[in-house]
Amino acid sequence: MNIIDQLDREQMRMDVPYLRSGDKVRVHYRIKEGEKVRTQVFEGVLIAQRRGGAGATITVRKVSFGVGVERIFPLHSPRIERIEITSHSKVRRSKLYYLRGLRGKAARLKERRFS
Amino acid sequence: MAKGLIGRKLGMTQVFVGGEELIPVTVVQAGPCTVVQKKTQEKDGYDAIQVGFGEVKPHRVNKPRMGHFRKADVAPTRVLREFRVDNVEEYEIGQELKADIFQPGDLVDVTGTSKGKGYQGVMKRHGFSGGRATHGSMFHRGPGAIGAKVAPGRVFKGKKFPGQMGNRKVTVQNLQVVEVDAERNLILLRGAVPGGKNGTLVLRDAVKAAGQ
């Protein structure tokens, strides 16, 4: 294995859960405010994943007070405390950008259950 | 004290530093470099050490070079470079310099050969604007006017023209050392360095270590 890949692997976290587009997730993210460090939870729908070793990211979307908010998290960032998956949805594509154009009832996703 | 290493560019990646930011880095295989010759004020007129880097098959080395290596009693290397040092006495012929002569946080100047772009026009080479592409324009990527007529009656020296771009010696100053792996002789530098992968690089202490 070449050294670049090796370094990349060393950067990666092994505790990242298996995620899929459409999953409802809660991302516990450490935020530094001056001296203090606190954890903020960002809860929303995972609408996109970018693969690529240690540089992988996820895009999480939520609607807050009628305003759509999206955050991109580096998946292997040490600032992420943990990622909770609350539910899965039945989706037919990997990038759910079409949700941006929908609001309210239309922006719902059908839940997918595993037996 | 000035210090330097010869290295090989392995490529770029990103690392999380200090459990925080994701920053872009260039991975350099720096060392091990062997000291091949010591140059002294008395003998050569200046103080420097000559170091070698990179494996080479012995039959690829020509005889004069081979003799040079044999004199120092070291294995032949692919590249030889000199570094000016304050005190030659600190070094021994045959001594191996490793990546750990640099520490994270150090600033270094990196010299390499830039990627060759071939013969390029003024738009790519010098960033000229060129002309418009459509609307009947017959002037697209040319340089335009190159000077006045009677006075001075010639084109000034150094006027930017088309020509060879890239494939020349380039130094990038004040790159920060992010991480040093002495075991594998790796140095991670913040940002980009000249040249492509496997290019030979020279790392030195930053000449203009600003803001330190």
Coordinates of C-alpha atoms in Angstrom, one line a residue:
Chain A
M1 CA 0.0 0.0 0.0
N2 CA 1.4 3.4 -0.8
I3 CA 2.2 5.8 1.9
I4 CA -0.5 8.4 1.0
D5 CA -3.2 5.7 1.4
Q6 CA -1.6 4.6 4.6
L7 CA -1.6 8.1 6.1
D8 CA -5.2 8.4 5.0
R9 CA -6.1 5.3 6.8
E10 CA -4.4 6.4 10.0
Q11 CA -6.6 9.5 9.9
M12 CA -9.8 7.5 9.6
R13 CA -12.1 6.7 12.5
M14 CA -13.2 3.2 13.0
D15 CA -16.3 4.0 14.9
V16 CA -18.2 5.6 12.1
P17 CA -21.6 3.9 11.7
Y18 CA -22.9 2.6 8.4
L19 CA -24.9 5.4 6.9
R20 CA -27.2 5.7 4.0
S21 CA -28.9 8.6 2.3
G22 CA -32.3 9.2 3.8
D23 CA -31.2 8.2 7.3
K24 CA -32.4 10.5 10.0
V25 CA -29.3 11.2 12.1
R26 CA -28.3 13.1 15.2
V27 CA -24.7 14.4 14.9
H28 CA -23.1 15.2 18.3
Y29 CA -20.6 17.9 17.4
R30 CA -18.1 19.5 19.8
I31 CA -18.0 23.2 19.6
K32 CA -15.3 25.4 21.1
E33 CA -16.6 28.7 22.5
G34 CA -13.7 30.6 23.8
E35 CA -12.3 28.3 26.5
K36 CA -15.3 26.0 26.9
V37 CA -16.1 23.0 24.8
R38 CA -19.7 22.0 24.5
T39 CA -21.5 19.5 22.4
Q40 CA -24.2 20.5 20.0
V41 CA -26.6 18.1 18.4
F42 CA -27.6 18.6 14.8
E43 CA -30.6 16.5 13.9
G44 CA -31.8 16.1 10.3
V45 CA -31.9 14.0 7.2
L46 CA -28.7 12.8 5.6
I47 CA -29.1 14.0 2.0
A48 CA -25.7 13.3 0.6
Q49 CA -22.5 11.4 1.3
R50 CA -19.2 12.1 -0.2
R51 CA -16.8 9.2 0.0
G52 CA -13.1 9.4 -0.1
G53 CA -11.2 8.0 2.9
A54 CA -10.4 10.4 5.7
G55 CA -11.9 13.3 3.7
A56 CA -15.4 11.8 3.5
T57 CA -18.2 14.1 4.4
I58 CA -21.9 13.9 5.0
T59 CA -24.5 16.6 4.4
V60 CA -27.3 16.8 6.9
R61 CA -30.5 18.9 6.2
K62 CA -33.1 20.1 8.6
V63 CA -35.8 22.7 8.6
S64 CA -35.5 25.1 11.4
F65 CA -38.3 27.6 12.0
G66 CA -39.3 27.3 8.3
V67 CA -35.7 27.8 7.1
G68 CA -33.8 25.0 5.5
V69 CA -30.4 24.4 7.2
E70 CA -27.8 22.2 5.8
R71 CA -24.5 21.3 7.4
I72 CA -21.6 19.4 5.9
F73 CA -19.7 17.4 8.5
P74 CA -16.3 15.8 7.8
L75 CA -17.2 12.2 8.7
H76 CA -13.8 11.4 10.3
S77 CA -13.4 14.7 12.2
P78 CA -12.3 14.2 15.8
R79 CA -14.8 16.9 16.7
I80 CA -17.7 14.6 16.1
E81 CA -18.5 12.9 19.3
R82 CA -20.9 10.3 17.8
I83 CA -23.5 9.9 15.1
E84 CA -26.9 8.4 16.1
I85 CA -29.2 7.0 13.5
T86 CA -32.8 7.4 14.5
S87 CA -34.5 6.0 11.5
H88 CA -34.0 4.9 7.9
S89 CA -36.1 6.1 4.9
K90 CA -37.0 4.5 1.6
V91 CA -35.2 6.5 -1.0
R92 CA -34.3 5.7 -4.6
R93 CA -31.2 7.9 -5.1
S94 CA -28.0 8.6 -3.3
K95 CA -28.3 12.4 -3.4
L96 CA -31.5 13.8 -2.1
Y97 CA -31.1 17.3 -3.3
Y98 CA -34.7 17.3 -4.5
L99 CA -35.7 17.8 -0.9
R100 CA -34.5 21.4 -1.1
G101 CA -37.3 22.3 -3.5
L102 CA -40.0 20.7 -1.3
R103 CA -41.5 21.8 2.0
G104 CA -44.0 20.5 4.5
K105 CA -45.8 17.3 3.7
A106 CA -44.1 16.9 0.3
A107 CA -40.7 16.8 1.9
R108 CA -41.5 13.7 4.0
L109 CA -39.8 10.4 3.4
K110 CA -41.3 7.0 3.7
E111 CA -39.7 5.0 6.6
R112 CA -37.9 1.9 5.8
R113 CA -38.0 -0.9 8.3
F114 CA -35.8 -3.9 8.6
S115 CA -37.2 -7.2 9.6
Chain B
M1 CA 22.0 27.0 12.1
A2 CA 20.9 26.3 8.5
K3 CA 19.9 22.8 7.8
G4 CA 18.4 21.0 4.9
L5 CA 17.3 17.8 3.5
I6 CA 16.7 16.3 0.1
G7 CA 13.4 14.6 -0.4
R8 CA 10.9 13.1 -2.8
K9 CA 7.3 14.3 -3.2
L10 CA 4.9 11.5 -2.6
G11 CA 1.7 13.4 -3.1
M12 CA -1.0 15.3 -1.3
T13 CA -3.6 14.4 1.3
Q14 CA -5.5 15.9 4.2
V15 CA -4.9 15.4 7.9
F16 CA -6.7 16.4 11.1
V17 CA -4.3 18.3 13.2
G18 CA -4.5 18.4 17.0
G19 CA -8.0 16.9 17.0
E20 CA -9.3 19.9 15.2
E21 CA -8.9 21.2 11.7
L22 CA -8.6 19.3 8.5
I23 CA -5.7 20.8 6.6
P24 CA -4.2 20.1 3.2
V25 CA -0.7 18.7 3.3
T26 CA 2.0 17.5 0.9
V27 CA 3.8 14.3 2.0
V28 CA 7.5 14.3 1.4
Q29 CA 9.9 11.4 1.8
A30 CA 12.7 13.4 3.3
G31 CA 15.8 11.4 3.9
P32 CA 17.7 9.4 4.9
C33 CA 20.4 11.6 3.5
T34 CA 24.0 10.6 3.8
V35 CA 26.8 13.2 4.2
V36 CA 29.2 12.6 1.3
Q37 CA 31.6 15.4 1.6
K38 CA 32.5 18.3 3.9
K39 CA 33.5 21.5 2.4
T40 CA 35.6 23.9 4.5
Q41 CA 36.6 27.5 4.4
E42 CA 40.3 26.6 4.1
K43 CA 40.0 24.1 1.3
D44 CA 36.9 25.2 -0.7
G45 CA 36.4 28.8 0.4
Y46 CA 33.1 28.2 2.1
D47 CA 31.6 25.9 4.7
A48 CA 29.1 23.3 3.5
I49 CA 28.1 19.7 3.6
Q50 CA 27.3 17.7 0.6
V51 CA 24.6 15.2 1.1
G52 CA 23.2 12.4 -1.1
F53 CA 19.7 11.0 -1.3
G54 CA 17.9 8.2 -3.1
E55 CA 18.9 4.7 -4.0
V56 CA 20.6 4.1 -7.3
K57 CA 21.9 0.9 -8.9
P58 CA 25.7 1.0 -8.8
H59 CA 26.0 0.3 -12.5
R60 CA 24.0 3.4 -13.3
V61 CA 26.6 5.6 -11.6
N62 CA 29.4 6.9 -13.8
K63 CA 33.0 6.3 -12.8
P64 CA 34.0 9.8 -11.7
R65 CA 30.9 9.9 -9.4
M66 CA 31.5 6.4 -8.2
G67 CA 35.0 7.5 -7.2
H68 CA 33.5 10.4 -5.3
F69 CA 31.3 8.0 -3.3
R70 CA 34.1 5.5 -2.8
K71 CA 36.3 8.2 -1.3
A72 CA 33.6 8.9 1.3
D73 CA 33.0 5.2 1.7
V74 CA 29.2 5.5 1.3
A75 CA 26.7 3.9 -1.0
P76 CA 26.1 5.8 -4.2
T77 CA 23.0 8.0 -4.2
R78 CA 20.8 9.4 -7.0
V79 CA 21.0 13.1 -6.0
L80 CA 23.8 15.1 -4.5
R81 CA 23.1 18.6 -3.1
E82 CA 25.1 21.0 -0.9
F83 CA 23.9 22.8 2.2
R84 CA 25.7 25.7 3.7
V85 CA 26.3 25.2 7.4
D86 CA 27.8 27.3 10.1
N87 CA 29.9 24.5 11.6
V88 CA 31.1 21.6 9.5
E89 CA 32.5 19.9 12.5
E90 CA 29.1 18.9 13.7
Y91 CA 28.8 16.5 10.8
E92 CA 30.7 13.3 10.0
I93 CA 31.1 11.8 6.5
G94 CA 28.8 8.9 6.2
Q95 CA 26.4 10.3 8.8
E96 CA 22.7 9.9 8.1
L97 CA 20.4 12.8 8.3
K98 CA 16.8 12.0 9.0
A99 CA 13.5 13.7 8.7
D100 CA 13.6 14.6 12.4
I101 CA 16.1 17.4 12.0
F102 CA 12.9 19.4 11.4
Q103 CA 10.2 19.8 14.0
P104 CA 6.4 20.4 13.6
G105 CA 5.9 24.1 13.5
D106 CA 9.2 24.9 11.7
L107 CA 9.0 27.0 8.5
V108 CA 10.9 25.7 5.5
D109 CA 11.6 26.7 2.0
V110 CA 11.0 24.0 -0.6
T111 CA 12.8 24.0 -3.9
G112 CA 11.8 21.8 -6.8
T113 CA 11.2 21.6 -10.5
S114 CA 7.8 22.8 -11.6
K115 CA 5.6 20.7 -13.9
G116 CA 6.5 21.4 -17.5
K117 CA 3.7 23.0 -19.6
G118 CA 5.6 23.3 -22.8
Y119 CA 5.5 26.3 -25.2
Q120 CA 2.5 28.4 -24.1
G121 CA 0.9 31.6 -25.2
V122 CA 0.6 34.8 -23.3
M123 CA -2.8 34.0 -21.9
K124 CA -1.8 30.9 -20.1
R125 CA 1.8 31.9 -19.4
H126 CA 1.3 35.5 -18.2
G127 CA -2.4 35.8 -17.6
F128 CA -3.1 38.3 -20.4
S129 CA -6.8 38.9 -21.1
G130 CA -6.7 38.1 -24.8
G131 CA -9.5 39.3 -27.1
R132 CA -13.2 38.4 -27.4
A133 CA -14.1 35.0 -28.9
T134 CA -17.2 36.0 -30.9
H135 CA -19.0 39.1 -32.4
G136 CA -16.8 39.3 -35.4
S137 CA -13.6 39.5 -33.3
M138 CA -10.5 38.4 -35.2
F139 CA -8.2 38.8 -32.2
H140 CA -8.5 35.9 -29.8
R141 CA -5.5 34.8 -27.8
G142 CA -2.7 37.1 -29.1
P143 CA -0.5 39.4 -27.0
G144 CA -1.8 42.7 -28.6
A145 CA 0.4 45.7 -28.9
I146 CA 4.0 45.2 -27.7
G147 CA 5.1 48.8 -27.5
A148 CA 5.2 52.3 -29.1
K149 CA 6.6 53.0 -32.6
V150 CA 9.3 55.7 -33.0
A151 CA 10.0 56.3 -29.4
P152 CA 11.6 54.0 -28.2
G153 CA 11.7 52.3 -31.6
R154 CA 12.3 48.9 -30.1
V155 CA 10.6 46.4 -27.8
F156 CA 11.6 46.6 -24.2
K157 CA 13.7 43.8 -22.7
G158 CA 11.8 41.5 -20.6
K159 CA 8.5 42.0 -22.5
K160 CA 6.2 39.1 -21.8
F161 CA 5.9 36.8 -24.7
P162 CA 4.9 33.3 -25.5
G163 CA 7.5 30.7 -24.6
Q164 CA 8.4 27.7 -22.4
M165 CA 6.3 27.5 -19.3
G166 CA 7.1 25.4 -16.3
N167 CA 9.9 22.8 -15.9
R168 CA 12.1 25.3 -14.1
K169 CA 13.4 25.6 -10.6
V170 CA 10.8 27.0 -8.3
T171 CA 11.1 27.7 -4.5
V172 CA 8.1 28.1 -2.3
Q173 CA 8.9 29.9 0.9
N174 CA 7.7 29.6 4.5
L175 CA 5.8 26.3 4.3
Q176 CA 4.9 25.0 7.7
V177 CA 6.0 21.6 8.9
V178 CA 2.8 19.9 10.1
E179 CA 4.1 16.5 11.1
V180 CA 7.4 14.6 11.2
D181 CA 7.6 10.9 11.1
A182 CA 11.2 10.0 11.9
E183 CA 10.5 6.3 11.6
R184 CA 9.3 6.4 8.0
N185 CA 11.2 9.6 7.2
L186 CA 8.1 11.5 6.3
I187 CA 7.5 15.2 6.5
L188 CA 4.1 16.7 6.1
L189 CA 4.1 20.2 4.8
R190 CA 1.1 22.5 4.8
G191 CA 0.1 23.4 1.3
A192 CA 1.5 22.5 -2.1
V193 CA 5.1 22.2 -3.4
P194 CA 6.5 22.5 -6.9
G195 CA 6.5 19.6 -9.3
G196 CA 4.7 16.3 -9.7
K197 CA 4.8 13.1 -7.7
N198 CA 8.2 11.6 -7.3
G199 CA 9.9 14.9 -8.0
T200 CA 13.1 15.7 -6.1
L201 CA 12.7 18.4 -3.6
V202 CA 15.2 20.3 -1.4
L203 CA 14.0 21.4 2.0
R204 CA 15.8 24.2 3.9
D205 CA 15.2 26.3 6.9
A206 CA 13.1 29.3 5.8
V207 CA 15.3 32.2 4.8
K208 CA 12.6 34.7 5.7
A209 CA 11.1 33.1 8.8
A210 CA 8.4 35.8 9.1
G211 CA 6.3 36.3 12.2
Q212 CA 8.3 33.9 14.4

